[in-house]
Amino acid sequence: LHRRRHSFPTRRSSDLLKYQELVGSLLYAAISTRPDIAYAVNQLTRHMTAPLGRHWKAAMRVLRYLAGSRTTGLWFGSNRGGNEAQRGTVDVSAYSDSDWASDKTDRKSVTGWIAMVNGNPVSWASKKQKSVAQSSCEAELYAAAAATNELLWLRSLMKELGMKVEGASRLMVDNQGTIEVAKHGVKSDRTKHVDVKYHHITDTVDKGHVQLEWVSTDKQQADIMTKALGAPVFLRMKEAIMTRD
């Protein structure tokens, strides 16, 4: 009976409110200082109107994880870029990744990206894509497009603050096909609709604002934003992004 009760959505309004308040608090942490829980919170927010017992348990597990890692956070200046900052210049870069067709209910993919200034994360996102990608390359293009928009905004912001951005901003992706399409455009009619919708990536590359670079999957930091990773991989990615005080 106990198990059966947890297989249905929460009925009482008080329980629903508690779940929404808890997930709302986790969402604030994920947006502000904890990119390591962004994907988990992304999944929890999909059940705000009718959470099941397992969703409540998952939310509590994230809360316990935060309680056990209170000394983990973002420490700006810990990675690199000290010399650039002294010269009044900044390096703006990003990682982008996707998990193709990961949602079995509608087969939409997950976009993940992390934007950095002098190697330190300043913004990130884990979001479900609005349309169904027909290939992993297309899903990666959607993610790269979102990261490109963030890079352009950050470059503009740095200039407004009087900081000089030297050269093109590097965008690291782990899909060679995505790099080819973004650099050279579409070579066949099969991906023409992608070229029309995301031609601004190619245009941005041509203008020298963004430079796409390949990175191996084991060094793709945005991977933590797209899927649930095994403990060893998760901890390695978390160490690369965040710093323990």
Coordinates of C-alpha atoms in Angstrom, one line a residue:
L1 CA 0.0 0.0 0.0
H2 CA 2.9 2.3 0.8
R3 CA 4.5 1.8 -2.6
R4 CA 1.2 2.2 -4.4
R5 CA 0.5 5.5 -2.7
H6 CA 3.7 6.9 -4.1
S7 CA 2.9 5.8 -7.6
F8 CA 0.3 8.5 -8.1
P9 CA 0.7 12.3 -8.2
T10 CA 0.6 14.2 -5.0
R11 CA -3.0 15.0 -4.2
R12 CA -2.9 17.5 -1.3
S13 CA -2.2 21.1 -2.2
S14 CA 0.1 21.4 0.7
D15 CA 2.4 18.7 -0.6
L16 CA 2.4 20.2 -4.0
L17 CA 3.3 23.6 -2.6
K18 CA 6.2 22.1 -0.6
Y19 CA 7.5 20.4 -3.7
Q20 CA 7.3 23.6 -5.7
E21 CA 9.0 25.6 -3.0
L22 CA 11.8 23.0 -2.7
V23 CA 12.4 22.8 -6.4
G24 CA 12.2 26.6 -6.6
S25 CA 15.0 26.9 -4.0
L26 CA 17.1 24.3 -5.9
L27 CA 16.5 26.2 -9.1
Y28 CA 17.8 29.4 -7.6
A29 CA 21.0 27.6 -6.5
A30 CA 21.4 26.0 -9.9
I31 CA 21.1 29.3 -11.7
S32 CA 23.3 31.3 -9.3
T33 CA 26.3 29.3 -8.1
R34 CA 25.8 25.5 -8.6
P35 CA 26.1 24.5 -12.3
D36 CA 26.7 20.9 -11.1
I37 CA 23.0 20.5 -10.2
A38 CA 21.6 22.2 -13.3
Y39 CA 20.6 19.0 -15.1
A40 CA 19.0 17.4 -12.1
V41 CA 16.9 20.6 -11.4
N42 CA 16.0 20.7 -15.1
Q43 CA 14.4 17.3 -14.7
L44 CA 12.7 18.2 -11.5
T45 CA 11.1 21.3 -12.9
R46 CA 9.2 19.2 -15.5
H47 CA 6.9 17.8 -12.8
M48 CA 5.9 21.0 -11.0
T49 CA 2.2 20.5 -11.5
A50 CA 1.9 16.8 -10.8
P51 CA 4.9 15.4 -9.0
L52 CA 5.1 11.8 -8.1
G53 CA 6.6 10.3 -4.9
R54 CA 9.8 9.5 -6.8
H55 CA 10.2 13.1 -7.8
W56 CA 10.0 14.3 -4.2
K57 CA 12.7 11.7 -3.3
A58 CA 14.9 12.9 -6.1
A59 CA 14.5 16.5 -5.0
M60 CA 15.5 15.6 -1.4
R61 CA 18.5 13.7 -2.8
V62 CA 19.7 16.9 -4.6
L63 CA 19.1 18.8 -1.3
R64 CA 21.2 16.3 0.6
Y65 CA 23.9 16.5 -2.0
L66 CA 24.1 20.3 -1.6
A67 CA 24.2 19.9 2.2
G68 CA 27.2 17.6 1.8
S69 CA 29.1 19.8 -0.6
R70 CA 28.6 23.2 1.0
T71 CA 32.3 24.2 0.6
T72 CA 32.0 23.7 -3.2
G73 CA 31.4 26.8 -5.3
L74 CA 32.7 29.1 -8.0
W75 CA 36.0 30.9 -7.3
F76 CA 36.7 33.5 -10.0
G77 CA 40.3 33.7 -10.9
S78 CA 41.1 30.2 -9.9
N79 CA 41.5 28.7 -13.4
R80 CA 43.4 31.1 -15.6
G81 CA 43.4 34.5 -17.2
G82 CA 45.3 36.5 -14.6
N83 CA 47.7 38.0 -17.1
E84 CA 44.9 38.9 -19.5
A85 CA 43.0 40.7 -16.7
Q86 CA 46.1 42.7 -15.8
R87 CA 46.4 43.8 -19.4
G88 CA 42.7 44.8 -19.5
T89 CA 41.8 42.0 -21.9
V90 CA 39.5 39.1 -21.4
D91 CA 39.1 35.7 -23.0
V92 CA 35.5 34.6 -23.6
S93 CA 34.8 31.0 -24.4
A94 CA 32.2 28.3 -24.1
Y95 CA 31.4 24.6 -24.2
S96 CA 28.2 23.3 -25.8
D97 CA 26.8 19.8 -25.9
S98 CA 23.5 17.9 -26.3
D99 CA 21.9 14.6 -25.5
W100 CA 20.1 13.6 -28.6
A101 CA 16.4 12.4 -28.3
S102 CA 16.9 11.7 -24.6
D103 CA 13.2 12.3 -23.7
K104 CA 11.4 9.0 -24.5
T105 CA 8.0 10.7 -24.4
D106 CA 8.5 13.2 -27.2
R107 CA 12.1 12.5 -28.3
K108 CA 13.3 16.0 -27.8
S109 CA 17.0 16.5 -26.9
V110 CA 18.6 18.4 -24.1
T111 CA 20.9 21.4 -24.7
G112 CA 23.7 22.2 -22.3
W113 CA 26.3 25.0 -22.4
I114 CA 28.8 26.7 -20.1
A115 CA 30.1 30.2 -21.0
M116 CA 33.4 31.3 -19.4
V117 CA 35.4 34.6 -18.9
N118 CA 39.1 33.9 -18.5
G119 CA 38.3 30.2 -17.9
N120 CA 35.8 30.9 -15.1
P121 CA 32.1 29.9 -15.6
V122 CA 29.8 33.0 -15.6
S123 CA 26.7 31.5 -17.2
W124 CA 25.3 28.1 -18.0
A125 CA 22.1 26.4 -19.0
S126 CA 20.5 22.9 -19.2
K127 CA 17.3 23.1 -21.3
K128 CA 15.0 20.9 -23.2
Q129 CA 15.1 21.7 -26.9
K130 CA 11.8 23.1 -28.4
S131 CA 11.9 21.0 -31.5
V132 CA 12.8 17.4 -32.3
A133 CA 16.2 17.1 -33.8
Q134 CA 16.4 14.5 -36.6
S135 CA 20.1 13.7 -35.9
S136 CA 22.7 14.1 -33.3
C137 CA 24.5 16.6 -35.5
E138 CA 21.3 18.7 -35.6
A139 CA 20.9 18.5 -31.9
E140 CA 24.5 19.6 -31.4
L141 CA 23.8 22.6 -33.8
Y142 CA 20.9 23.7 -31.7
A143 CA 23.1 23.6 -28.6
A144 CA 25.9 25.4 -30.4
A145 CA 23.5 28.1 -31.6
A146 CA 22.4 28.8 -28.0
A147 CA 26.0 28.9 -26.8
T148 CA 26.9 31.3 -29.7
N149 CA 24.2 33.7 -28.7
E150 CA 25.6 33.7 -25.2
L151 CA 29.1 34.3 -26.4
L152 CA 28.0 37.2 -28.5
W153 CA 26.2 38.7 -25.6
L154 CA 29.2 38.3 -23.3
R155 CA 31.6 39.8 -25.8
S156 CA 29.2 42.8 -26.1
L157 CA 29.0 43.1 -22.3
M158 CA 32.8 43.0 -21.9
K159 CA 33.2 45.8 -24.4
E160 CA 30.6 47.9 -22.5
L161 CA 32.6 47.4 -19.3
G162 CA 35.7 48.7 -21.1
M163 CA 37.3 45.2 -21.4
K164 CA 39.0 44.2 -24.6
V165 CA 38.1 40.8 -26.1
E166 CA 41.1 39.6 -28.1
G167 CA 40.4 37.5 -31.1
A168 CA 37.6 35.0 -31.7
S169 CA 35.8 33.4 -28.8
R170 CA 36.4 29.6 -28.7
L171 CA 33.3 27.3 -28.7
M172 CA 34.2 23.8 -27.9
V173 CA 32.0 21.0 -29.3
D174 CA 32.6 17.2 -29.5
N175 CA 30.8 16.6 -32.9
Q176 CA 32.9 16.9 -36.0
G177 CA 29.8 17.1 -38.2
T178 CA 28.6 20.1 -36.3
I179 CA 31.9 22.0 -36.8
E180 CA 31.8 21.3 -40.6
V181 CA 28.2 22.5 -41.0
A182 CA 28.8 25.6 -38.8
K183 CA 32.0 26.5 -40.7
H184 CA 31.1 25.7 -44.3
G185 CA 27.3 25.6 -44.3
V186 CA 25.1 22.8 -45.5
K187 CA 26.3 20.5 -48.3
S188 CA 23.0 18.6 -49.0
D189 CA 19.2 19.2 -49.0
R190 CA 18.8 16.9 -46.0
T191 CA 20.0 19.6 -43.6
K192 CA 19.0 22.7 -45.5
H193 CA 16.4 23.6 -42.9
V194 CA 19.1 23.5 -40.3
D195 CA 21.2 25.9 -42.4
V196 CA 18.3 28.3 -42.8
K197 CA 17.6 28.4 -39.1
Y198 CA 21.1 28.5 -37.8
H199 CA 23.0 30.3 -40.6
H200 CA 24.0 32.9 -38.0
I201 CA 26.5 30.4 -36.6
T202 CA 28.3 30.3 -40.0
D203 CA 27.9 34.1 -40.3
T204 CA 29.4 34.6 -36.8
V205 CA 32.3 32.3 -37.6
D206 CA 33.0 34.1 -40.9
K207 CA 33.0 37.5 -39.1
G208 CA 35.7 36.1 -36.7
H209 CA 33.7 36.5 -33.6
V210 CA 33.5 32.8 -32.7
Q211 CA 35.9 29.9 -33.6
L212 CA 34.6 26.4 -33.3
E213 CA 37.0 23.8 -31.9
W214 CA 36.7 20.1 -31.4
V215 CA 37.1 18.7 -27.9
S216 CA 37.0 15.0 -26.9
T217 CA 33.9 13.9 -25.0
D218 CA 35.9 13.1 -21.9
K219 CA 36.9 16.8 -21.8
Q220 CA 33.5 18.2 -22.8
Q221 CA 32.5 20.2 -19.6
A222 CA 29.0 20.9 -20.9
D223 CA 28.3 17.1 -20.8
I224 CA 27.4 17.6 -17.1
M225 CA 24.5 19.8 -18.3
T226 CA 22.9 17.2 -20.6
K227 CA 22.6 13.9 -18.8
A228 CA 23.0 12.0 -15.6
L229 CA 26.7 10.9 -15.5
G230 CA 28.4 8.2 -13.5
A231 CA 30.0 9.2 -10.3
P232 CA 33.6 9.2 -11.5
V233 CA 32.8 11.2 -14.7
F234 CA 30.5 13.6 -12.8
L235 CA 33.2 14.3 -10.1
R236 CA 35.8 14.9 -12.8
M237 CA 33.6 17.4 -14.7
K238 CA 32.6 19.1 -11.5
E239 CA 36.3 19.6 -10.6
A240 CA 37.0 21.1 -14.0
I241 CA 34.1 23.6 -13.6
M242 CA 34.0 24.4 -9.9
T243 CA 36.5 24.8 -7.1
R244 CA 36.5 23.5 -3.5
D245 CA 37.3 26.3 -1.1

